[in-house]
Coordinates of C-alpha atoms and ligand atoms in Angstrom, one line a residue:
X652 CA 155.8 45.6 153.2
X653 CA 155.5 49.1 151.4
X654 CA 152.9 49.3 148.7
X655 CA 154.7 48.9 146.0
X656 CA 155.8 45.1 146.8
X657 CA 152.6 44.6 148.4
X658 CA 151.0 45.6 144.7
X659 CA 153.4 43.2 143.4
X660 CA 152.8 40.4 145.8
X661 CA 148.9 40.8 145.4
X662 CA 149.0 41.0 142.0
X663 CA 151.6 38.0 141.1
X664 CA 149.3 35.7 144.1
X665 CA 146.0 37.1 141.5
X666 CA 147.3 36.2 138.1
X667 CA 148.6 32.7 139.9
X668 CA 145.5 31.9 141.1
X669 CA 143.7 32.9 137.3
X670 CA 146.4 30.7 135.5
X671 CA 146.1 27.8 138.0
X672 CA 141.8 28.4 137.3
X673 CA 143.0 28.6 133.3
X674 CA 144.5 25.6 133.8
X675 CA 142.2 23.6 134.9
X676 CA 138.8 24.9 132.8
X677 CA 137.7 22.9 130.3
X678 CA 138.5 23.3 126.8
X679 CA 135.3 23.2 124.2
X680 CA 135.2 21.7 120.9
X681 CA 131.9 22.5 119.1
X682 CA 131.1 21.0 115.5
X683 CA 127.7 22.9 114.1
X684 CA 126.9 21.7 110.9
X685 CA 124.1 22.9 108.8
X686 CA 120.5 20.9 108.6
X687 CA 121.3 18.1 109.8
X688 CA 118.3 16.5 111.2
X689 CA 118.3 14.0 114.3
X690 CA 116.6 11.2 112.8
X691 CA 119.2 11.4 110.5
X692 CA 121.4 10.4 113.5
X693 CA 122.2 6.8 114.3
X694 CA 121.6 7.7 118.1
X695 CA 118.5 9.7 118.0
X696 CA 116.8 6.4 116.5
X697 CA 114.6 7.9 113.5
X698 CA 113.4 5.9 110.4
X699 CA 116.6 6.5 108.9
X700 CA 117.9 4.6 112.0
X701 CA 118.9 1.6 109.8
X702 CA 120.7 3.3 106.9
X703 CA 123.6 3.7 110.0
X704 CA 124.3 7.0 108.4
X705 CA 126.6 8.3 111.7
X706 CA 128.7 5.8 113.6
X707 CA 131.0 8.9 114.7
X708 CA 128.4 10.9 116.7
X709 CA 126.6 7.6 117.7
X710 CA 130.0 6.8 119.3
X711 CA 129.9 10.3 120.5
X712 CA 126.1 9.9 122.2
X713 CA 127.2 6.6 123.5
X714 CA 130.1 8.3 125.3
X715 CA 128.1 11.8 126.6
X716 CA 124.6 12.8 126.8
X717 CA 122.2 12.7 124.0
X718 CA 119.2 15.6 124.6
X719 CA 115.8 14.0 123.2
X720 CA 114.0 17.5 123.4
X721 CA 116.2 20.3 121.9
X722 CA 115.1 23.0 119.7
X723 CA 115.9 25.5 117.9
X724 CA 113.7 29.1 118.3
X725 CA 113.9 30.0 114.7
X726 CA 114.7 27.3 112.5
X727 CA 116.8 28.9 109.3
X728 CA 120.8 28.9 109.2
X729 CA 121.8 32.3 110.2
X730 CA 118.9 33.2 112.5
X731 CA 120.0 30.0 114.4
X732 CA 123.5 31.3 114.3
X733 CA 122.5 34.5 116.1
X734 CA 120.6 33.1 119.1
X735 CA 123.9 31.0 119.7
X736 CA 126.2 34.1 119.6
X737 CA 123.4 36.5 121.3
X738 CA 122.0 34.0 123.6
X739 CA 118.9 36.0 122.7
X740 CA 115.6 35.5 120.8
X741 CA 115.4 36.7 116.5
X742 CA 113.9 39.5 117.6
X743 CA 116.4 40.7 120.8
X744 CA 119.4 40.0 118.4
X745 CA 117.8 41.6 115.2
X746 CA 118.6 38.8 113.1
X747 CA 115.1 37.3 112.3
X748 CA 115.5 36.4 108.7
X749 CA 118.5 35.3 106.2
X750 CA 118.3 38.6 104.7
X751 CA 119.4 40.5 107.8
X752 CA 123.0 41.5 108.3
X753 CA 124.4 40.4 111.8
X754 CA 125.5 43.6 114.1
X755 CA 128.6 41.9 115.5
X756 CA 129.2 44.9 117.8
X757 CA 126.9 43.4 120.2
X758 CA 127.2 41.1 122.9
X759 CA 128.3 37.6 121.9
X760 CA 129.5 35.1 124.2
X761 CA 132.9 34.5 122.6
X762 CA 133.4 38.0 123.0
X763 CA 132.7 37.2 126.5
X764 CA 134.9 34.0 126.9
X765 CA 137.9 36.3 125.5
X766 CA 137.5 37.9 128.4
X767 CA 137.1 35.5 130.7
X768 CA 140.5 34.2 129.0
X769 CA 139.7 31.7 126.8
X770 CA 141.4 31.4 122.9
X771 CA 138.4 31.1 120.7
X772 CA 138.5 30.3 116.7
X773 CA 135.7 29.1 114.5
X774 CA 136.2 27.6 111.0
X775 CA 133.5 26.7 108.3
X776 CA 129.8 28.5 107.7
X777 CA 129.3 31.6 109.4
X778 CA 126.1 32.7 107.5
X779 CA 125.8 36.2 109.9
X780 CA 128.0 38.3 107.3
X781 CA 130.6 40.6 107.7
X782 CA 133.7 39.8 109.5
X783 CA 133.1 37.9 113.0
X784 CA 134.2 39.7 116.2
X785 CA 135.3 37.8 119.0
X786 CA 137.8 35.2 117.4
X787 CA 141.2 35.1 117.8
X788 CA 141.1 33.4 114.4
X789 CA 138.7 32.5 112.0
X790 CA 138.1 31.5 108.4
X791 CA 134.3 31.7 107.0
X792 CA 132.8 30.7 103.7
X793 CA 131.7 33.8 102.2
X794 CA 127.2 33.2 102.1
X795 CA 126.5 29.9 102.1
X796 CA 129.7 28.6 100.4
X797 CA 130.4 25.9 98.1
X798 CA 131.0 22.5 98.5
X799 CA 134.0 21.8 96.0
X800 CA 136.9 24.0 95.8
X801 CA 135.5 26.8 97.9
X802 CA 136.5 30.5 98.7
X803 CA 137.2 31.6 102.5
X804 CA 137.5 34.8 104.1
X805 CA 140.2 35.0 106.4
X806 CA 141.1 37.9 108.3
X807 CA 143.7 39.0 105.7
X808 CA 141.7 38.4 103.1
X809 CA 139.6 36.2 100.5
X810 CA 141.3 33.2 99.1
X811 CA 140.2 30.0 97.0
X812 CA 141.2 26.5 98.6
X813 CA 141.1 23.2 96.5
X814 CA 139.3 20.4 97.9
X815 CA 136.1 19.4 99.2
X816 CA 135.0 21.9 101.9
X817 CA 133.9 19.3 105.0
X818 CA 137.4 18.2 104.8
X819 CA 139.1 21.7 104.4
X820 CA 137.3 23.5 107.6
X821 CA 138.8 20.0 109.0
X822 CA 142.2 20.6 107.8
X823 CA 141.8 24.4 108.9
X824 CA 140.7 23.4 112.6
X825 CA 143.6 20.5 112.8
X826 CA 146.1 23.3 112.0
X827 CA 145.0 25.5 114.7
X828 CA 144.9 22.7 117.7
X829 CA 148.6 22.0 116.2
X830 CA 150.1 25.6 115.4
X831 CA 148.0 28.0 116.3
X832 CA 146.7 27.1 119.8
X833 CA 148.0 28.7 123.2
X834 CA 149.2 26.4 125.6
X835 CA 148.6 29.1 128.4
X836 CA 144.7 29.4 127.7
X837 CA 141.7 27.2 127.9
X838 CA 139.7 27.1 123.9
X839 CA 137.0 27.1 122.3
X840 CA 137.3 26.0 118.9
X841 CA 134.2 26.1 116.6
X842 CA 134.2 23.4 113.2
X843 CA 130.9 25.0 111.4
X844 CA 130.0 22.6 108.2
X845 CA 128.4 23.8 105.3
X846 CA 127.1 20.1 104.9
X847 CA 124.4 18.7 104.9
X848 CA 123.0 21.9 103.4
X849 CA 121.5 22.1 100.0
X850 CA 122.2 21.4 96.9
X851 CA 124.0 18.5 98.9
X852 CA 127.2 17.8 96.8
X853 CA 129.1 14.8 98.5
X854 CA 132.7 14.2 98.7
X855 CA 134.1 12.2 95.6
X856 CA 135.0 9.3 97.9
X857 CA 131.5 9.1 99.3
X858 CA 129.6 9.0 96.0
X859 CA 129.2 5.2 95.7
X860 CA 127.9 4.4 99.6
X861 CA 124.2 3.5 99.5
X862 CA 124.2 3.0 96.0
X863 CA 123.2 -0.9 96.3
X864 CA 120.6 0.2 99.0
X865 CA 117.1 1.2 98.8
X866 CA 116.7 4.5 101.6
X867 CA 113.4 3.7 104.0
X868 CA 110.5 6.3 102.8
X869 CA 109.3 8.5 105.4
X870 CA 105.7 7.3 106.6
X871 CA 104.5 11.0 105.6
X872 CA 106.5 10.9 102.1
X873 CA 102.6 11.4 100.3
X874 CA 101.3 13.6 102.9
X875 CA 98.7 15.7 101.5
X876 CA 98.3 18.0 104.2
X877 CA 94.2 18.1 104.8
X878 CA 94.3 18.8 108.8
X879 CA 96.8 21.6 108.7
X880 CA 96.6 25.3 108.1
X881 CA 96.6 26.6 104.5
X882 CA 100.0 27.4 104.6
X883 CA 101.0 23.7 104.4
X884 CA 99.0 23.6 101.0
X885 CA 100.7 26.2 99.8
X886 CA 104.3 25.8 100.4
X887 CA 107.0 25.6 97.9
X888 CA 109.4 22.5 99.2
X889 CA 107.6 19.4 97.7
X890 CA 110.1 16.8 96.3
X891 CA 107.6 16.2 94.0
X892 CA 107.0 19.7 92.7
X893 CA 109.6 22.0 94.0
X894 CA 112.9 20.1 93.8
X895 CA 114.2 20.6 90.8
X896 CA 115.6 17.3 89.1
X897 CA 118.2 19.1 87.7
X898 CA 120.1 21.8 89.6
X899 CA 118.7 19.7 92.8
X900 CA 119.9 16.3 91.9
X901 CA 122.5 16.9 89.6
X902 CA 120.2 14.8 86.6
X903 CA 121.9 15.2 83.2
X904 CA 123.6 18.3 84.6
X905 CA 127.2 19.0 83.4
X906 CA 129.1 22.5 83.5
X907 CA 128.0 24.0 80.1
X908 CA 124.2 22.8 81.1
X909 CA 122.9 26.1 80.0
X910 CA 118.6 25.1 79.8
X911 CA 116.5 27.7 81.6
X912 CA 115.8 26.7 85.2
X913 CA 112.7 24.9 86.3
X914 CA 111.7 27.8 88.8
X915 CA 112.1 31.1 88.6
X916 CA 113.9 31.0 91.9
X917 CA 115.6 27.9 91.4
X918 CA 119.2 27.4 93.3
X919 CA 121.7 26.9 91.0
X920 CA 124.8 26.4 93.4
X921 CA 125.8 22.8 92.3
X922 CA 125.6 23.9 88.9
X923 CA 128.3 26.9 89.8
X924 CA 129.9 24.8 91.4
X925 CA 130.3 22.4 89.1
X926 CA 131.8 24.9 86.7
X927 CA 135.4 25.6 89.6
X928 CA 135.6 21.7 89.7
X929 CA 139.1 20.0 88.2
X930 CA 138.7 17.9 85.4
X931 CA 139.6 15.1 87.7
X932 CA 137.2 16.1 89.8
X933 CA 134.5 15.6 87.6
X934 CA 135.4 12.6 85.7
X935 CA 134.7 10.9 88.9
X936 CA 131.7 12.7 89.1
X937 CA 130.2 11.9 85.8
X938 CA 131.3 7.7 86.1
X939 CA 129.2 7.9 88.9
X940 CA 125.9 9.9 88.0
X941 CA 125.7 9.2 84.0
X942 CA 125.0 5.6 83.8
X943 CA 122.5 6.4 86.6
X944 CA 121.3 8.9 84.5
X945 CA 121.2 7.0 81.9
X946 CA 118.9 4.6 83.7
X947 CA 116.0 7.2 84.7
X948 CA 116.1 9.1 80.8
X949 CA 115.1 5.0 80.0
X950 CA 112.6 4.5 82.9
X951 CA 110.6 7.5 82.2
X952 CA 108.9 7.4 85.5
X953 CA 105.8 9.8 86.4
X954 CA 103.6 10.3 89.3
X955 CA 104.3 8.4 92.9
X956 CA 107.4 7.2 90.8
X957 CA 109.1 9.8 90.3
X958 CA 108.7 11.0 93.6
X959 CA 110.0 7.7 94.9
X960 CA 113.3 8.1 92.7
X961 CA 113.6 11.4 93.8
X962 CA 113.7 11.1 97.3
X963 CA 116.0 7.9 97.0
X964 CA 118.3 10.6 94.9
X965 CA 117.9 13.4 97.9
X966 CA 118.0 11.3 100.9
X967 CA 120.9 9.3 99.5
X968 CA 123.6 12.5 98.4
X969 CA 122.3 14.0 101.7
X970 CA 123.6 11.1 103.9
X971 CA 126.6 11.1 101.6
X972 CA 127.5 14.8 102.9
X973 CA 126.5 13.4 106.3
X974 CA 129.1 11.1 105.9
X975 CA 131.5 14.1 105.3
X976 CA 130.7 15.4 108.8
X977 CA 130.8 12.4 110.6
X978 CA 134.7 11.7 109.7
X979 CA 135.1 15.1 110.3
X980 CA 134.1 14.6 113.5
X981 CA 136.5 11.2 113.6
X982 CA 139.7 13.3 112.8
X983 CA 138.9 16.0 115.5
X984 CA 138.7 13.7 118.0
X985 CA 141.5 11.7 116.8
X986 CA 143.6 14.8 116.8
X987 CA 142.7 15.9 120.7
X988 CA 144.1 12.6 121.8
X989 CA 147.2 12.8 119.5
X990 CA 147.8 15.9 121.6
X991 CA 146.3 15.0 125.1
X992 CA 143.6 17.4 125.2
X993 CA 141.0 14.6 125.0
X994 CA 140.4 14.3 128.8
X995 CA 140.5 17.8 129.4
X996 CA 137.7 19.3 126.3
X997 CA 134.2 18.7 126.1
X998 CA 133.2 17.5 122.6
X999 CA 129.4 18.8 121.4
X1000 CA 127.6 17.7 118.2
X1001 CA 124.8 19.9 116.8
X1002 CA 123.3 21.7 113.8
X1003 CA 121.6 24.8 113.4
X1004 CA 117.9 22.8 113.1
X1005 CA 116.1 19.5 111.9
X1006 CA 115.1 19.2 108.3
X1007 CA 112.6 17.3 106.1
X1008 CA 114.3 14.2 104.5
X1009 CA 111.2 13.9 102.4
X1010 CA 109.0 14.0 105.9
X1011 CA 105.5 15.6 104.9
X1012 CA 106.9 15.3 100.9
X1013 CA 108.8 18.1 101.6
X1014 CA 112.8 19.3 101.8
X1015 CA 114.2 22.3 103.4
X1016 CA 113.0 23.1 107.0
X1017 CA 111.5 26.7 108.3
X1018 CA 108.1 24.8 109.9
X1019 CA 107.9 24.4 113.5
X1020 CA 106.8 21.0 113.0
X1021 CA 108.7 18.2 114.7
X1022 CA 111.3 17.4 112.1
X1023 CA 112.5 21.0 111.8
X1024 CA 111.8 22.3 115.1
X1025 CA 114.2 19.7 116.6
X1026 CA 118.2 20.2 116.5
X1027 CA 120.6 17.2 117.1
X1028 CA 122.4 17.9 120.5
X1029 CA 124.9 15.7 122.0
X1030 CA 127.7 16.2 124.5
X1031 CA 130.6 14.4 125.6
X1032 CA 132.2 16.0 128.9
X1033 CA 134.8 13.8 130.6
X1034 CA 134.3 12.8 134.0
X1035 CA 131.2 15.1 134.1
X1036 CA 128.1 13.9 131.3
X1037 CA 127.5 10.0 132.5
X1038 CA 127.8 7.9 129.5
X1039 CA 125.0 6.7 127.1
X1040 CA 122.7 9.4 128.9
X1041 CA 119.3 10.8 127.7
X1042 CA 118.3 14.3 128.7
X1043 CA 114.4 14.6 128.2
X1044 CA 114.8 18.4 129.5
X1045 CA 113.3 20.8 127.2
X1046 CA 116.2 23.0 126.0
X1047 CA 116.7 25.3 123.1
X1048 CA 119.9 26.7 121.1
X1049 CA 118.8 29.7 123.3
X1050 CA 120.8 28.2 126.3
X1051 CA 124.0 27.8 124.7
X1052 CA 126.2 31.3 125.2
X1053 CA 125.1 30.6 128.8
X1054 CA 126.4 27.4 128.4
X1055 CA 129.8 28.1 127.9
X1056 CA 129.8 31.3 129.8
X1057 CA 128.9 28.7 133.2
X1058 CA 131.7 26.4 132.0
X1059 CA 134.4 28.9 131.2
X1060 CA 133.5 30.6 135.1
X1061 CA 132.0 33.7 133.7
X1062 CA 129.0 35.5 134.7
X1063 CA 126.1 35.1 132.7
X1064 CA 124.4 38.5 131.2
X1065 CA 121.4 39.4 132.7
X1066 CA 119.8 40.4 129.1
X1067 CA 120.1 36.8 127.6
X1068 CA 117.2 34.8 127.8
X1069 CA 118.0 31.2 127.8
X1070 CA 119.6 29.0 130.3
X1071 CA 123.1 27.3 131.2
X1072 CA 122.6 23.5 130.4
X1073 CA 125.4 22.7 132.9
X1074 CA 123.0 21.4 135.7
X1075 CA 121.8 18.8 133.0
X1076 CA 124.8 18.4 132.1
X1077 CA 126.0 17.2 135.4
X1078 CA 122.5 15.1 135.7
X1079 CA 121.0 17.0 137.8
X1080 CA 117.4 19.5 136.8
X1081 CA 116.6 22.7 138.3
X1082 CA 113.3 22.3 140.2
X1083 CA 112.3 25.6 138.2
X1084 CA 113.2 24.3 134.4
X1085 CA 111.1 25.3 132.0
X1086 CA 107.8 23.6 131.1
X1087 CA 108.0 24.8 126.9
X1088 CA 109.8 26.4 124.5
X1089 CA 109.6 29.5 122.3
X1090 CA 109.4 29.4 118.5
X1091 CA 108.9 32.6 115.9
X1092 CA 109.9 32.2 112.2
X1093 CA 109.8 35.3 110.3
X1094 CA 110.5 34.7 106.3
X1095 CA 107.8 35.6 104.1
X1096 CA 107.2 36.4 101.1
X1097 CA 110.2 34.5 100.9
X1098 CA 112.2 31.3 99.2
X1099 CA 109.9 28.2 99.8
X1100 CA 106.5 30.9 101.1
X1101 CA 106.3 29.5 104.3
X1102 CA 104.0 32.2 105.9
X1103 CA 105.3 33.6 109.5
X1104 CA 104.1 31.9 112.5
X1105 CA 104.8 31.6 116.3
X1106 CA 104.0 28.7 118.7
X1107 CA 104.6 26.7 121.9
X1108 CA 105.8 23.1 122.3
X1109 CA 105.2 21.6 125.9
X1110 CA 107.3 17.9 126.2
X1111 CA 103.7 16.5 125.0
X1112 CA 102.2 19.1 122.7
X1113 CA 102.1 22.0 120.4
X1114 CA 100.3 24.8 120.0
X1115 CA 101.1 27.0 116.5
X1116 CA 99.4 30.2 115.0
X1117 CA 99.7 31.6 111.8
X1118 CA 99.1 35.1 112.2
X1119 CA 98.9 36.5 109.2
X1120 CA 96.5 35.7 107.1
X1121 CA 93.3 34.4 108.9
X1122 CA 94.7 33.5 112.0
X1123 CA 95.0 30.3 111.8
X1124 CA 96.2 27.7 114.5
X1125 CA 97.3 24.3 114.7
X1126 CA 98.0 22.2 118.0
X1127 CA 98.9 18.9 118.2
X1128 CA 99.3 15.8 120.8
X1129 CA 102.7 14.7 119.9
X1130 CA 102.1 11.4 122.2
X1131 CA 99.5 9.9 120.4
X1132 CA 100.3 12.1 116.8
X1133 CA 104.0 12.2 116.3
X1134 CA 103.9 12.9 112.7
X1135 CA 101.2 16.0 113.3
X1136 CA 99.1 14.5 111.1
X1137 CA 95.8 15.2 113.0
X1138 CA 95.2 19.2 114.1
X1139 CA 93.4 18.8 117.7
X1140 CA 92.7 23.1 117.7
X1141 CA 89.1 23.7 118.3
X1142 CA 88.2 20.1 118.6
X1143 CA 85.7 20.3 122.3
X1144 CA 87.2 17.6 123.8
X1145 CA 90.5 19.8 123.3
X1146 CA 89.3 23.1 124.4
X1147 CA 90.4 23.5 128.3
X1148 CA 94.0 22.4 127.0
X1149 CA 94.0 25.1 124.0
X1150 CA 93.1 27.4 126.5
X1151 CA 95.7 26.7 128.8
X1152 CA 98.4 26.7 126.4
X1153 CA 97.0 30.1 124.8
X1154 CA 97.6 31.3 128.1
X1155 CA 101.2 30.2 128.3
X1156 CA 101.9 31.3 124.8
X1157 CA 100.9 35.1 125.9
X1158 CA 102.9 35.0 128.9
X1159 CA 106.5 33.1 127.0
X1160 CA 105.7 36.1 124.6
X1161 CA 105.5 38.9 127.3
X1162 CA 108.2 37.1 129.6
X1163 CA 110.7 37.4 126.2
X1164 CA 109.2 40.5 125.2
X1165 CA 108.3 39.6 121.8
X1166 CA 105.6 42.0 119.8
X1167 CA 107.9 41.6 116.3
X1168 CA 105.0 40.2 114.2
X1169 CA 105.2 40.8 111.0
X1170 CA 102.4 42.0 109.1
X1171 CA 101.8 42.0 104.8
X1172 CA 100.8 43.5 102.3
X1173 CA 97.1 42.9 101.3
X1174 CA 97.7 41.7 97.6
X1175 CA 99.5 38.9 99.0
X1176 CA 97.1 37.9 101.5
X1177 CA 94.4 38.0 98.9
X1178 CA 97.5 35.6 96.7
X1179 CA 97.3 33.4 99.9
X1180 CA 93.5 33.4 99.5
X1181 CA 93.6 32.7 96.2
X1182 CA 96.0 29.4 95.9
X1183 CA 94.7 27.5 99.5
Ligands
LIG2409 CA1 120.6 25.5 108.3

C-alpha cells in the first residue's frame, strides 16, 4: 500500500471508529433552574413534602438517583453558574460575586465537549453576561430576565417573545431536539429556568393551585437568631421586615402603581414587568389577586400575623413557578421519547442552590446554612443509575464539568478542582472520596448585607467563620441540630472536634489554593458594630 492510501485507509478506519464511539455516547439533558430548594422537592422529603409541589422530578428521583448531600460552593446565581462551566472554585474562575462579568475565553467544559464532538445548546438564564462561548446555539435572558413576555439574546440578536418564560425556554429547547439537532453527534442540551427566582411571578394557568390550602410554616419561621454570629441579626431578608408587600407580593400593585418603594433597594421587576403584560394577561391577573387583596386591606393584620400571611403569599406564588418547571420538565421528557432519544440521554434535575422558604424568617439564600447550602441534584441514566437510589456522597456543583467530560470520553483538565460523579453514578465510591466540602461567599456590602464567610461541612457537621468583622465562627452538629439552631464553637465538650475541623478547613483552603478574602472598609465594620 503506498502512503497515500495507507493515509486514507488509516484515517477512514479513525473517523469510523470516532463515529461508531459518537454513536454510542450518551446524550445529556440538563434542566438548571434558579433557587429552587430541595425541600421544596417532593423526593427530597422536606416540610413542604406534603404540599406535593413536584410530581415530575419526584418521577424523575424515582426513576435515577437522588444525591442527599450536594452543595453548592458559593451559593448566588451566577457564581454557581461559573463553577459549573469552570469546574473551578469563585476564586479560580474570577466570578465570586453577581457583579463580576464572566471571562468566557477560559476553559469551560462545553467548550471541551465540542471538542470531544458533542452538539451543545443551552436555553433560559445565563446570569454570567456577555455572549456564551461554547454553544452551537443558544438563547439567554439578558440579567436576570423577566417572567412574562421576556427579551432573549440570541446570537443574531435581541428580540422580545410573548408568553410566559418557563414555557418559552421550553418551546425554544423542543425546537432544537426537533430542527436544530444533529443526528451525527451526541448533545448536550441545557434548559436554564429563570423560575423559581424572585419576584416569583407564576404562569396565569398556575395562579389558582394552593389557593384553598394553608402552606406548612417552617419550624424556624420566628427564628430570632440568639446562637448565631452577628451577621444573622443583621441581615436584610426577613419576610417580616425586608420583603416588601408590594413589589414582593404583588399587594394592591397594578402597572401605574407609582408610590415610592418600601426600601431604598427594593426590586421592582414584577412591577416592570407587569407594565409589558397584554391586557388579557392581566385581567387574569387581577381576578385572581384583587379580591385577595381586598381581603388583607379588611383584615388589617400586624405582628406574627402578618408574617403568617406573608409567607403563605411567598411560599405559595413560589411553588406556583415551581409548578412551571416541573411541566417543563414533563414536556422535555415527553419530547425525547416522541423522538427515541429517551433510552440513549441521561436526564439531570438541579438548581444553582437551596433557598429559604421562610426557614430562619428569612427569603433569598447567600448563607451557608443548610437550606442554601444544599442544591437539588437528581439523575436519571438509563441502564446505568439503579432506580429510586440515594447517594449520601458528599458532592458539590464543583464536580459537574468533570462529569460530563467522563461521560462524553474526554480527559478531564488537570486545573479543575472537583470530581467526576460517574463512579456514583454507577453505585460504586472511590475509596478516596472526599470527607467535606468547600464553601466561600463573597457579596458584601451588598443586596440583603450578608457579611462574607467561608466554612466546612463534614456529612455530620459544619464549621463557618465570618472573617471580617470580629472573627466570628459558628459550627454546628447537624445530627442532633438540623435547623442550626444551637452554635456548638467554643463550647469544651466541643473543643477537640473544632480543632480538628480548623485543621481541615486550613488544608481544603491550601489544597484549592484559596487566600481571596475580602477585607472592608472600617466605617462599615464600625456600621456592623453598631446595628448587632
Ligand atoms: Ca439562584
Amino acid at each position: 500500500m503506498n502512503s497515500f492510501f495507507k493515509n486514507l485507509f488509516f484515517s477512514s478506519f479513525f473517523i469510523g471508529i470516532i463515529s461508531l464511539l459518537a454513536d454510542k455516547r450518551p446524550n445529556i439533558l440538563f434542566v438548571f433552574t434558579d433557587d429552587h430548594a430541595p425541600h421544596a422537592i417532593g423526593a427530597y422529603n422536606g416540610w413542604l413534602k406534603s404540599v406535593n409541589p413536584t410530581p415530575v422530578i419526584d418521577k424523575l428521583a424515582s426513576e435515577g438517583m437522588l444525591f442527599v448531600n450536594s452543595f453548592c460552593s458559593n451559593s448566588i446565581c451566577g457564581p454557581s453558574r461559573a463553577v459549573i462551566q469552570t469546574g473551578k472554585h469563585s476564586h479560580k474562575n474570577g466570578f465570586m460575586n453577581n457583579g463580576n462579568t464572566f471571562d468566557w475565553n477560559q476553559q469551560t467544559f462545553p467548550k471541551l465537549l465540542q471538542k470531544a464532538g458533542y452538539q451543545t445548546a443551552i436555553y433560559g438564564k445565563s446570569h454570567l453576561k456577555g455572549k456564551p462561548q461554547g454553544y452551537d446555539d443558544w438563547a439567554v435572558l439578558p440579567g436576570q430576565g423577566l417572567y412574562y413576555n421576556p427579551d432573549m439574546i440570541f446570537p443574531e440578536g435581541k428580540r422580545r417573545l410573548e408568553g410566559y418564560c418557563t414555557d418559552l425556554v421550553t418551546d425554544l429547547a423542543v425546537n432544537w431536539l426537533n430542527n436544530k439537532r444533529s443526528d451525527e453527534k451526541p448533545f448536550m442540551l441545557m434548559v436554564q429556568h429563570k423560575a423559581p427566582h424572585r419576584n416569583w411571578m407564576p404562569a396565569l394557568r398556575h395562579l389558582d393551585l394552593y389557593a384553598d390550602i394553608s402552606i406548612p410554616e417552617p419550624a424556624t419561621l420566628f427564628d430570632d437568631w440568639q446562637d448565631n454570629a452577628p451577621g444573622a441579626r443583621v441581615q436584610e431578608l426577613e419576610i417580616d421586615r425586608h420583603m416588601d408587600i408590594n413589589y414582593d407580593l404583588f399587594l394592591n400593585l397594578t402597572p401605574d402603581y407609582n408610590q415610592p418603594p418600601s426600601q431604598k433597594s427594593q426590586d421592582r421587576s414584577a412591577w416592570h414587568n407587569m407594565k409589558r403584560m397584554t391586557q388579557e394577561q392581566l385581567k387574569v391577573w387581577r381576578d385572581h389577586y384583587s379580591p385577595r387583596d381586598k381581603e388583607f386591606n379588611e383584615a388589617k393584620l400586624s405582628g406574627k400575623e402578618l408574617v403568617r400571611w406573608k409567607f403563605q403569599r411567598y411560599a405559595k406564588n413560589y411553588l406556583r413557578c415551581v409548578k412551571g418547571v416541573d411541566e417543563s420538565l414533563e414536556r422535555l421528557q415527553k419530547e425525547l421519547i416522541n423522538l427515541g432519544l429517551d433510552k440513549n440521554t441521561i436526564v439531570i434535575y438541579s438548581s444553582d442552590q437551596g433557598f429559604y422558604i421562610g426557614d430562619h424568617g428569612w427569603y433569598d439564600k447567600r448563607w451557608m446554612y443548610e437550606e442554601s447550602l444544599k442544591m437539588p441534584l437528581i439523575v436519571k441514566w438509563p441502564g446505568v443509575t439503579k432506580p429510586q437510589s440515594r447517594q449520601m456522597e458528599l458532592v458539590q456543583n464543583l464536580d459537574y464539568a468533570q462529569t460530563f467530560l467522563e461521560i462524553a470520553g474526554a480527559s478531564q483538565p488537570k486545573d479543575m478542582q472537583g470530581r467526576s460523579l460517574v463512579p456514583l453514578l454507577k453505585g460504586e465510591t472511590p475509596k478516596n472520596w472526599r470527607k467535606e466540602i468547600y464553601y466561600h461567599y463573597y457579596e458584601y456590602p451588598s443586596v440583603h448585607m450578608i457579611p462574607c464567610h467561608y466554612g466546612i461541612r463534614t456529612k455530620r457537621h459544619k464549621l463557618m467563620h465570618f472573617y471580617q468583622f470580629d472573627k466570628e465562627w459558628e459550627m454546628y452538629d447537624l445530627k442532633t441540630d438540623p435547623d442550626e439552631l444551637s452554635n456548638i464553637y467554643g463550647q469544651k465538650k466541643s473543643l477537640l472536634l473544632q480543632k480538628k475541623l480548623k485543621k481541615r478547613l486550613t488544608y481544603l483552603r491550601n489544597f484549592y489554593e484559596d487566600d481571596s478574602d475580602v477585607t472592608i472598609r472600617p466605617d462599615y465594620i464600625e456600621k456592623f458594630r453598631k446595628k448587632s
